[in-house]
Amino acid sequence: MNLRTYLPVWAHEWIELIVPGLQIVGILLVAWLLQYLLRRLVTRLGLRYQLPSDLVSPARNMLRYLIYAAAFLLVMERLGVSATVLWTGFTGFVTVAAVAFFAAWSVLSNLFCAVLIFSTRPFRLGDVVELIDSGDKPGIKGRVVEIQLVYTTLEDVTPEHAGALLQVPNALFFQKSLRRWRTDPGTLSL
């Protein structure tokens, strides 16, 4: 069957655009219809078997996203983009984003903990603090000399390392038990 015989002469030049366009419209209509039917089916199954809405709603959303993702891949294929290239690009982007997020997580955690230190004031400059690892062994102990966004600097007060500076990530102050000895605010020179 030759499609050109059924189209007017002016449309012969546009046939390379009309056919993929109609296929794309068909893919989108089938995807919409399929997600609509599956959404209704999942809703009815949830009602029939008295499933909690916390289970039914995510199932409907997951089906919808899977169907639309498949439809997107089919549409891109009709436009001439290889699904393999799209998948490779997508997985590469997700991998780089995951590595970047993981790398930045500790810095972001320390920044957030700095905000908590400034707002909740678990210790102040001049206080002696000790991070307790467990009940039977001592932890990091020192006088707070500086609080920065990523770490807090302690001056070691133990006899063998007296005066050494310790830079402790701010997140540690919220992950471990903290013992503190307050200093008199009048004796501090800031």
PDB file of C-alpha atoms in Angstrom:
ATOM      1  CA  MET A   1       0.000   0.000   0.000  1.00  0.00           C
ATOM      2  CA  ASN A   2       1.442   3.338  -1.035  1.00  0.00           C
ATOM      3  CA  LEU A   3       0.385   6.265   1.133  1.00  0.00           C
ATOM      4  CA  ARG A   4       1.195   8.774  -1.597  1.00  0.00           C
ATOM      5  CA  THR A   5      -1.783   7.632  -3.663  1.00  0.00           C
ATOM      6  CA  TYR A   6      -4.188   8.678  -0.901  1.00  0.00           C
ATOM      7  CA  LEU A   7      -2.632  12.073  -0.181  1.00  0.00           C
ATOM      8  CA  PRO A   8      -2.947  15.244  -2.245  1.00  0.00           C
ATOM      9  CA  VAL A   9       0.084  16.251  -4.317  1.00  0.00           C
ATOM     10  CA  TRP A  10       1.077  19.106  -1.990  1.00  0.00           C
ATOM     11  CA  ALA A  11       1.407  16.609   0.923  1.00  0.00           C
ATOM     12  CA  HIS A  12       3.944  14.373  -0.875  1.00  0.00           C
ATOM     13  CA  GLU A  13       6.810  16.628   0.245  1.00  0.00           C
ATOM     14  CA  TRP A  14       5.635  16.457   3.844  1.00  0.00           C
ATOM     15  CA  ILE A  15       5.157  12.688   4.075  1.00  0.00           C
ATOM     16  CA  GLU A  16       8.462  12.246   5.945  1.00  0.00           C
ATOM     17  CA  LEU A  17       7.100  14.546   8.659  1.00  0.00           C
ATOM     18  CA  ILE A  18       3.456  13.468   8.639  1.00  0.00           C
ATOM     19  CA  VAL A  19       4.081   9.742   9.229  1.00  0.00           C
ATOM     20  CA  PRO A  20       6.384  10.155  12.274  1.00  0.00           C
ATOM     21  CA  GLY A  21       4.085  12.893  13.604  1.00  0.00           C
ATOM     22  CA  LEU A  22       1.074  10.580  13.432  1.00  0.00           C
ATOM     23  CA  GLN A  23       3.109   7.789  15.036  1.00  0.00           C
ATOM     24  CA  ILE A  24       4.111  10.105  17.887  1.00  0.00           C
ATOM     25  CA  VAL A  25       0.485  11.153  18.415  1.00  0.00           C
ATOM     26  CA  GLY A  26      -0.468   7.458  18.426  1.00  0.00           C
ATOM     27  CA  ILE A  27       2.225   6.605  20.971  1.00  0.00           C
ATOM     28  CA  LEU A  28       1.087   9.422  23.264  1.00  0.00           C
ATOM     29  CA  LEU A  29      -2.576   8.419  22.978  1.00  0.00           C
ATOM     30  CA  VAL A  30      -1.814   4.751  23.706  1.00  0.00           C
ATOM     31  CA  ALA A  31       0.366   5.736  26.681  1.00  0.00           C
ATOM     32  CA  TRP A  32      -2.333   7.999  28.088  1.00  0.00           C
ATOM     33  CA  LEU A  33      -5.018   5.331  27.599  1.00  0.00           C
ATOM     34  CA  LEU A  34      -2.833   2.618  29.128  1.00  0.00           C
ATOM     35  CA  GLN A  35      -1.986   4.679  32.205  1.00  0.00           C
ATOM     36  CA  TYR A  36      -5.656   5.652  32.604  1.00  0.00           C
ATOM     37  CA  LEU A  37      -6.797   2.027  32.465  1.00  0.00           C
ATOM     38  CA  LEU A  38      -4.068   0.790  34.795  1.00  0.00           C
ATOM     39  CA  ARG A  39      -4.777   3.626  37.215  1.00  0.00           C
ATOM     40  CA  ARG A  40      -8.430   2.618  37.365  1.00  0.00           C
ATOM     41  CA  LEU A  41      -7.485  -1.051  37.716  1.00  0.00           C
ATOM     42  CA  VAL A  42      -5.121  -0.397  40.623  1.00  0.00           C
ATOM     43  CA  THR A  43      -7.709   1.837  42.305  1.00  0.00           C
ATOM     44  CA  ARG A  44     -10.398  -0.828  41.979  1.00  0.00           C
ATOM     45  CA  LEU A  45      -8.069  -3.536  43.270  1.00  0.00           C
ATOM     46  CA  GLY A  46      -7.217  -1.305  46.223  1.00  0.00           C
ATOM     47  CA  LEU A  47     -10.886  -0.816  47.027  1.00  0.00           C
ATOM     48  CA  ARG A  48     -11.798  -4.460  46.475  1.00  0.00           C
ATOM     49  CA  TYR A  49      -9.040  -5.828  48.694  1.00  0.00           C
ATOM     50  CA  GLN A  50      -9.174  -2.871  51.126  1.00  0.00           C
ATOM     51  CA  LEU A  51      -5.535  -1.962  50.577  1.00  0.00           C
ATOM     52  CA  PRO A  52      -4.251   1.150  52.359  1.00  0.00           C
ATOM     53  CA  SER A  53      -4.040   4.296  50.277  1.00  0.00           C
ATOM     54  CA  ASP A  54      -0.368   4.572  51.272  1.00  0.00           C
ATOM     55  CA  LEU A  55       0.210   1.477  49.135  1.00  0.00           C
ATOM     56  CA  VAL A  56      -2.190   2.170  46.260  1.00  0.00           C
ATOM     57  CA  SER A  57      -1.163   5.754  45.523  1.00  0.00           C
ATOM     58  CA  PRO A  58       2.581   5.061  45.059  1.00  0.00           C
ATOM     59  CA  ALA A  59       1.757   2.031  42.902  1.00  0.00           C
ATOM     60  CA  ARG A  60      -0.397   4.192  40.613  1.00  0.00           C
ATOM     61  CA  ASN A  61       2.290   6.865  40.397  1.00  0.00           C
ATOM     62  CA  MET A  62       5.024   4.328  39.663  1.00  0.00           C
ATOM     63  CA  LEU A  63       2.971   2.786  36.843  1.00  0.00           C
ATOM     64  CA  ARG A  64       2.266   6.212  35.394  1.00  0.00           C
ATOM     65  CA  TYR A  65       5.951   7.203  35.436  1.00  0.00           C
ATOM     66  CA  LEU A  66       7.027   3.900  33.891  1.00  0.00           C
ATOM     67  CA  ILE A  67       4.481   4.207  31.090  1.00  0.00           C
ATOM     68  CA  TYR A  68       5.395   7.817  30.361  1.00  0.00           C
ATOM     69  CA  ALA A  69       9.115   6.988  30.418  1.00  0.00           C
ATOM     70  CA  ALA A  70       8.555   4.178  27.919  1.00  0.00           C
ATOM     71  CA  ALA A  71       6.450   6.499  25.768  1.00  0.00           C
ATOM     72  CA  PHE A  72       9.201   9.132  25.899  1.00  0.00           C
ATOM     73  CA  LEU A  73      11.768   6.577  24.733  1.00  0.00           C
ATOM     74  CA  LEU A  74       9.487   5.480  21.869  1.00  0.00           C
ATOM     75  CA  VAL A  75       8.868   9.084  20.815  1.00  0.00           C
ATOM     76  CA  MET A  76      12.582   9.834  20.867  1.00  0.00           C
ATOM     77  CA  GLU A  77      13.198   6.723  18.753  1.00  0.00           C
ATOM     78  CA  ARG A  78      10.642   7.945  16.202  1.00  0.00           C
ATOM     79  CA  LEU A  79      12.504  11.262  16.119  1.00  0.00           C
ATOM     80  CA  GLY A  80      15.717   9.429  15.309  1.00  0.00           C
ATOM     81  CA  VAL A  81      17.414   9.360  18.707  1.00  0.00           C
ATOM     82  CA  SER A  82      18.682   5.946  19.742  1.00  0.00           C
ATOM     83  CA  ALA A  83      17.249   4.579  22.979  1.00  0.00           C
ATOM     84  CA  THR A  84      20.696   3.195  23.797  1.00  0.00           C
ATOM     85  CA  VAL A  85      22.218   6.658  23.553  1.00  0.00           C
ATOM     86  CA  LEU A  86      19.468   8.096  25.772  1.00  0.00           C
ATOM     87  CA  TRP A  87      19.864   5.337  28.345  1.00  0.00           C
ATOM     88  CA  THR A  88      23.640   5.731  28.384  1.00  0.00           C
ATOM     89  CA  GLY A  89      23.355   9.487  28.809  1.00  0.00           C
ATOM     90  CA  PHE A  90      20.748   9.145  31.553  1.00  0.00           C
ATOM     91  CA  THR A  91      22.708   6.566  33.549  1.00  0.00           C
ATOM     92  CA  GLY A  92      25.898   8.606  33.156  1.00  0.00           C
ATOM     93  CA  PHE A  93      24.153  11.714  34.447  1.00  0.00           C
ATOM     94  CA  VAL A  94      22.631   9.835  37.403  1.00  0.00           C
ATOM     95  CA  THR A  95      26.022   8.325  38.274  1.00  0.00           C
ATOM     96  CA  VAL A  96      27.788  11.685  38.221  1.00  0.00           C
ATOM     97  CA  ALA A  97      24.968  13.266  40.259  1.00  0.00           C
ATOM     98  CA  ALA A  98      25.136  10.462  42.848  1.00  0.00           C
ATOM     99  CA  VAL A  99      28.910  10.769  43.210  1.00  0.00           C
ATOM    100  CA  ALA A 100      28.685  14.566  43.486  1.00  0.00           C
ATOM    101  CA  PHE A 101      25.911  14.329  46.074  1.00  0.00           C
ATOM    102  CA  PHE A 102      27.855  11.752  48.075  1.00  0.00           C
ATOM    103  CA  ALA A 103      31.006  13.882  47.928  1.00  0.00           C
ATOM    104  CA  ALA A 104      29.144  17.010  48.999  1.00  0.00           C
ATOM    105  CA  TRP A 105      27.091  15.253  51.670  1.00  0.00           C
ATOM    106  CA  SER A 106      29.699  15.495  54.422  1.00  0.00           C
ATOM    107  CA  VAL A 107      30.359  19.168  53.681  1.00  0.00           C
ATOM    108  CA  LEU A 108      26.630  19.948  53.633  1.00  0.00           C
ATOM    109  CA  SER A 109      26.174  17.994  56.852  1.00  0.00           C
ATOM    110  CA  ASN A 110      28.924  19.997  58.543  1.00  0.00           C
ATOM    111  CA  LEU A 111      27.461  23.289  57.288  1.00  0.00           C
ATOM    112  CA  PHE A 112      24.029  22.381  58.633  1.00  0.00           C
ATOM    113  CA  CYS A 113      25.542  21.320  61.959  1.00  0.00           C
ATOM    114  CA  ALA A 114      27.374  24.675  62.150  1.00  0.00           C
ATOM    115  CA  VAL A 115      24.026  26.425  61.851  1.00  0.00           C
ATOM    116  CA  LEU A 116      22.729  24.217  64.665  1.00  0.00           C
ATOM    117  CA  ILE A 117      25.778  24.997  66.815  1.00  0.00           C
ATOM    118  CA  PHE A 118      25.271  28.736  66.306  1.00  0.00           C
ATOM    119  CA  SER A 119      21.529  28.549  66.991  1.00  0.00           C
ATOM    120  CA  THR A 120      21.258  25.980  69.809  1.00  0.00           C
ATOM    121  CA  ARG A 121      24.584  26.894  71.463  1.00  0.00           C
ATOM    122  CA  PRO A 122      25.539  23.466  72.908  1.00  0.00           C
ATOM    123  CA  PHE A 123      28.930  25.069  73.668  1.00  0.00           C
ATOM    124  CA  ARG A 124      30.605  28.450  73.321  1.00  0.00           C
ATOM    125  CA  LEU A 125      34.085  29.788  72.723  1.00  0.00           C
ATOM    126  CA  GLY A 126      36.273  29.024  75.735  1.00  0.00           C
ATOM    127  CA  ASP A 127      34.223  26.045  76.929  1.00  0.00           C
ATOM    128  CA  VAL A 128      36.052  22.769  77.431  1.00  0.00           C
ATOM    129  CA  VAL A 129      34.240  19.977  75.574  1.00  0.00           C
ATOM    130  CA  GLU A 130      34.758  16.255  75.286  1.00  0.00           C
ATOM    131  CA  LEU A 131      33.258  14.010  72.632  1.00  0.00           C
ATOM    132  CA  ILE A 132      32.589  10.702  74.353  1.00  0.00           C
ATOM    133  CA  ASP A 133      33.192   7.621  72.187  1.00  0.00           C
ATOM    134  CA  SER A 134      31.912   5.156  74.765  1.00  0.00           C
ATOM    135  CA  GLY A 135      31.705   4.977  78.522  1.00  0.00           C
ATOM    136  CA  ASP A 136      35.028   3.183  79.030  1.00  0.00           C
ATOM    137  CA  LYS A 137      37.385   5.143  76.767  1.00  0.00           C
ATOM    138  CA  PRO A 138      37.987   8.869  76.567  1.00  0.00           C
ATOM    139  CA  GLY A 139      37.210  10.806  73.435  1.00  0.00           C
ATOM    140  CA  ILE A 140      38.394  14.079  71.939  1.00  0.00           C
ATOM    141  CA  LYS A 141      38.798  16.734  74.621  1.00  0.00           C
ATOM    142  CA  GLY A 142      39.746  20.373  74.276  1.00  0.00           C
ATOM    143  CA  ARG A 143      38.953  24.047  74.778  1.00  0.00           C
ATOM    144  CA  VAL A 144      36.840  25.587  72.000  1.00  0.00           C
ATOM    145  CA  VAL A 145      38.941  28.290  70.345  1.00  0.00           C
ATOM    146  CA  GLU A 146      37.107  28.735  67.044  1.00  0.00           C
ATOM    147  CA  ILE A 147      33.809  27.688  65.472  1.00  0.00           C
ATOM    148  CA  GLN A 148      33.766  27.699  61.684  1.00  0.00           C
ATOM    149  CA  LEU A 149      31.244  26.521  59.117  1.00  0.00           C
ATOM    150  CA  VAL A 150      32.846  23.126  58.472  1.00  0.00           C
ATOM    151  CA  TYR A 151      34.774  22.369  61.651  1.00  0.00           C
ATOM    152  CA  THR A 152      35.351  23.540  65.185  1.00  0.00           C
ATOM    153  CA  THR A 153      38.889  24.057  66.442  1.00  0.00           C
ATOM    154  CA  LEU A 154      39.733  22.735  69.910  1.00  0.00           C
ATOM    155  CA  GLU A 155      42.923  23.338  71.861  1.00  0.00           C
ATOM    156  CA  ASP A 156      43.927  19.979  73.337  1.00  0.00           C
ATOM    157  CA  VAL A 157      43.938  20.024  77.155  1.00  0.00           C
ATOM    158  CA  THR A 158      45.313  16.522  77.714  1.00  0.00           C
ATOM    159  CA  PRO A 159      48.745  16.494  79.424  1.00  0.00           C
ATOM    160  CA  GLU A 160      50.596  14.660  76.645  1.00  0.00           C
ATOM    161  CA  HIS A 161      49.316  16.943  73.826  1.00  0.00           C
ATOM    162  CA  ALA A 162      48.639  20.190  75.688  1.00  0.00           C
ATOM    163  CA  GLY A 163      48.235  23.131  73.327  1.00  0.00           C
ATOM    164  CA  ALA A 164      47.807  21.083  70.124  1.00  0.00           C
ATOM    165  CA  LEU A 165      44.946  22.207  67.894  1.00  0.00           C
ATOM    166  CA  LEU A 166      42.264  19.710  66.896  1.00  0.00           C
ATOM    167  CA  GLN A 167      39.909  20.420  64.005  1.00  0.00           C
ATOM    168  CA  VAL A 168      36.724  18.474  64.630  1.00  0.00           C
ATOM    169  CA  PRO A 169      34.002  18.258  61.944  1.00  0.00           C
ATOM    170  CA  ASN A 170      30.840  19.924  63.221  1.00  0.00           C
ATOM    171  CA  ALA A 171      28.716  16.857  62.460  1.00  0.00           C
ATOM    172  CA  LEU A 172      30.573  14.880  65.162  1.00  0.00           C
ATOM    173  CA  PHE A 173      29.100  17.105  67.868  1.00  0.00           C
ATOM    174  CA  PHE A 174      25.654  15.785  66.936  1.00  0.00           C
ATOM    175  CA  GLN A 175      26.673  12.158  66.415  1.00  0.00           C
ATOM    176  CA  LYS A 176      28.322  11.555  69.773  1.00  0.00           C
ATOM    177  CA  SER A 177      27.641  12.385  73.376  1.00  0.00           C
ATOM    178  CA  LEU A 178      29.097  15.701  74.420  1.00  0.00           C
ATOM    179  CA  ARG A 179      30.448  16.600  77.847  1.00  0.00           C
ATOM    180  CA  ARG A 180      31.205  20.271  78.487  1.00  0.00           C
ATOM    181  CA  TRP A 181      32.633  22.488  81.164  1.00  0.00           C
ATOM    182  CA  ARG A 182      31.447  26.101  80.923  1.00  0.00           C
ATOM    183  CA  THR A 183      33.888  28.940  81.361  1.00  0.00           C
ATOM    184  CA  ASP A 184      33.049  32.154  83.089  1.00  0.00           C
ATOM    185  CA  PRO A 185      31.992  34.652  80.364  1.00  0.00           C
ATOM    186  CA  GLY A 186      33.855  37.434  82.196  1.00  0.00           C
ATOM    187  CA  THR A 187      37.235  35.687  81.862  1.00  0.00           C
ATOM    188  CA  LEU A 188      37.086  35.356  78.104  1.00  0.00           C
ATOM    189  CA  SER A 189      38.705  37.917  75.886  1.00  0.00           C
ATOM    190  CA  LEU A 190      37.205  37.811  72.427  1.00  0.00           C
TER     191      LEU A 190
END
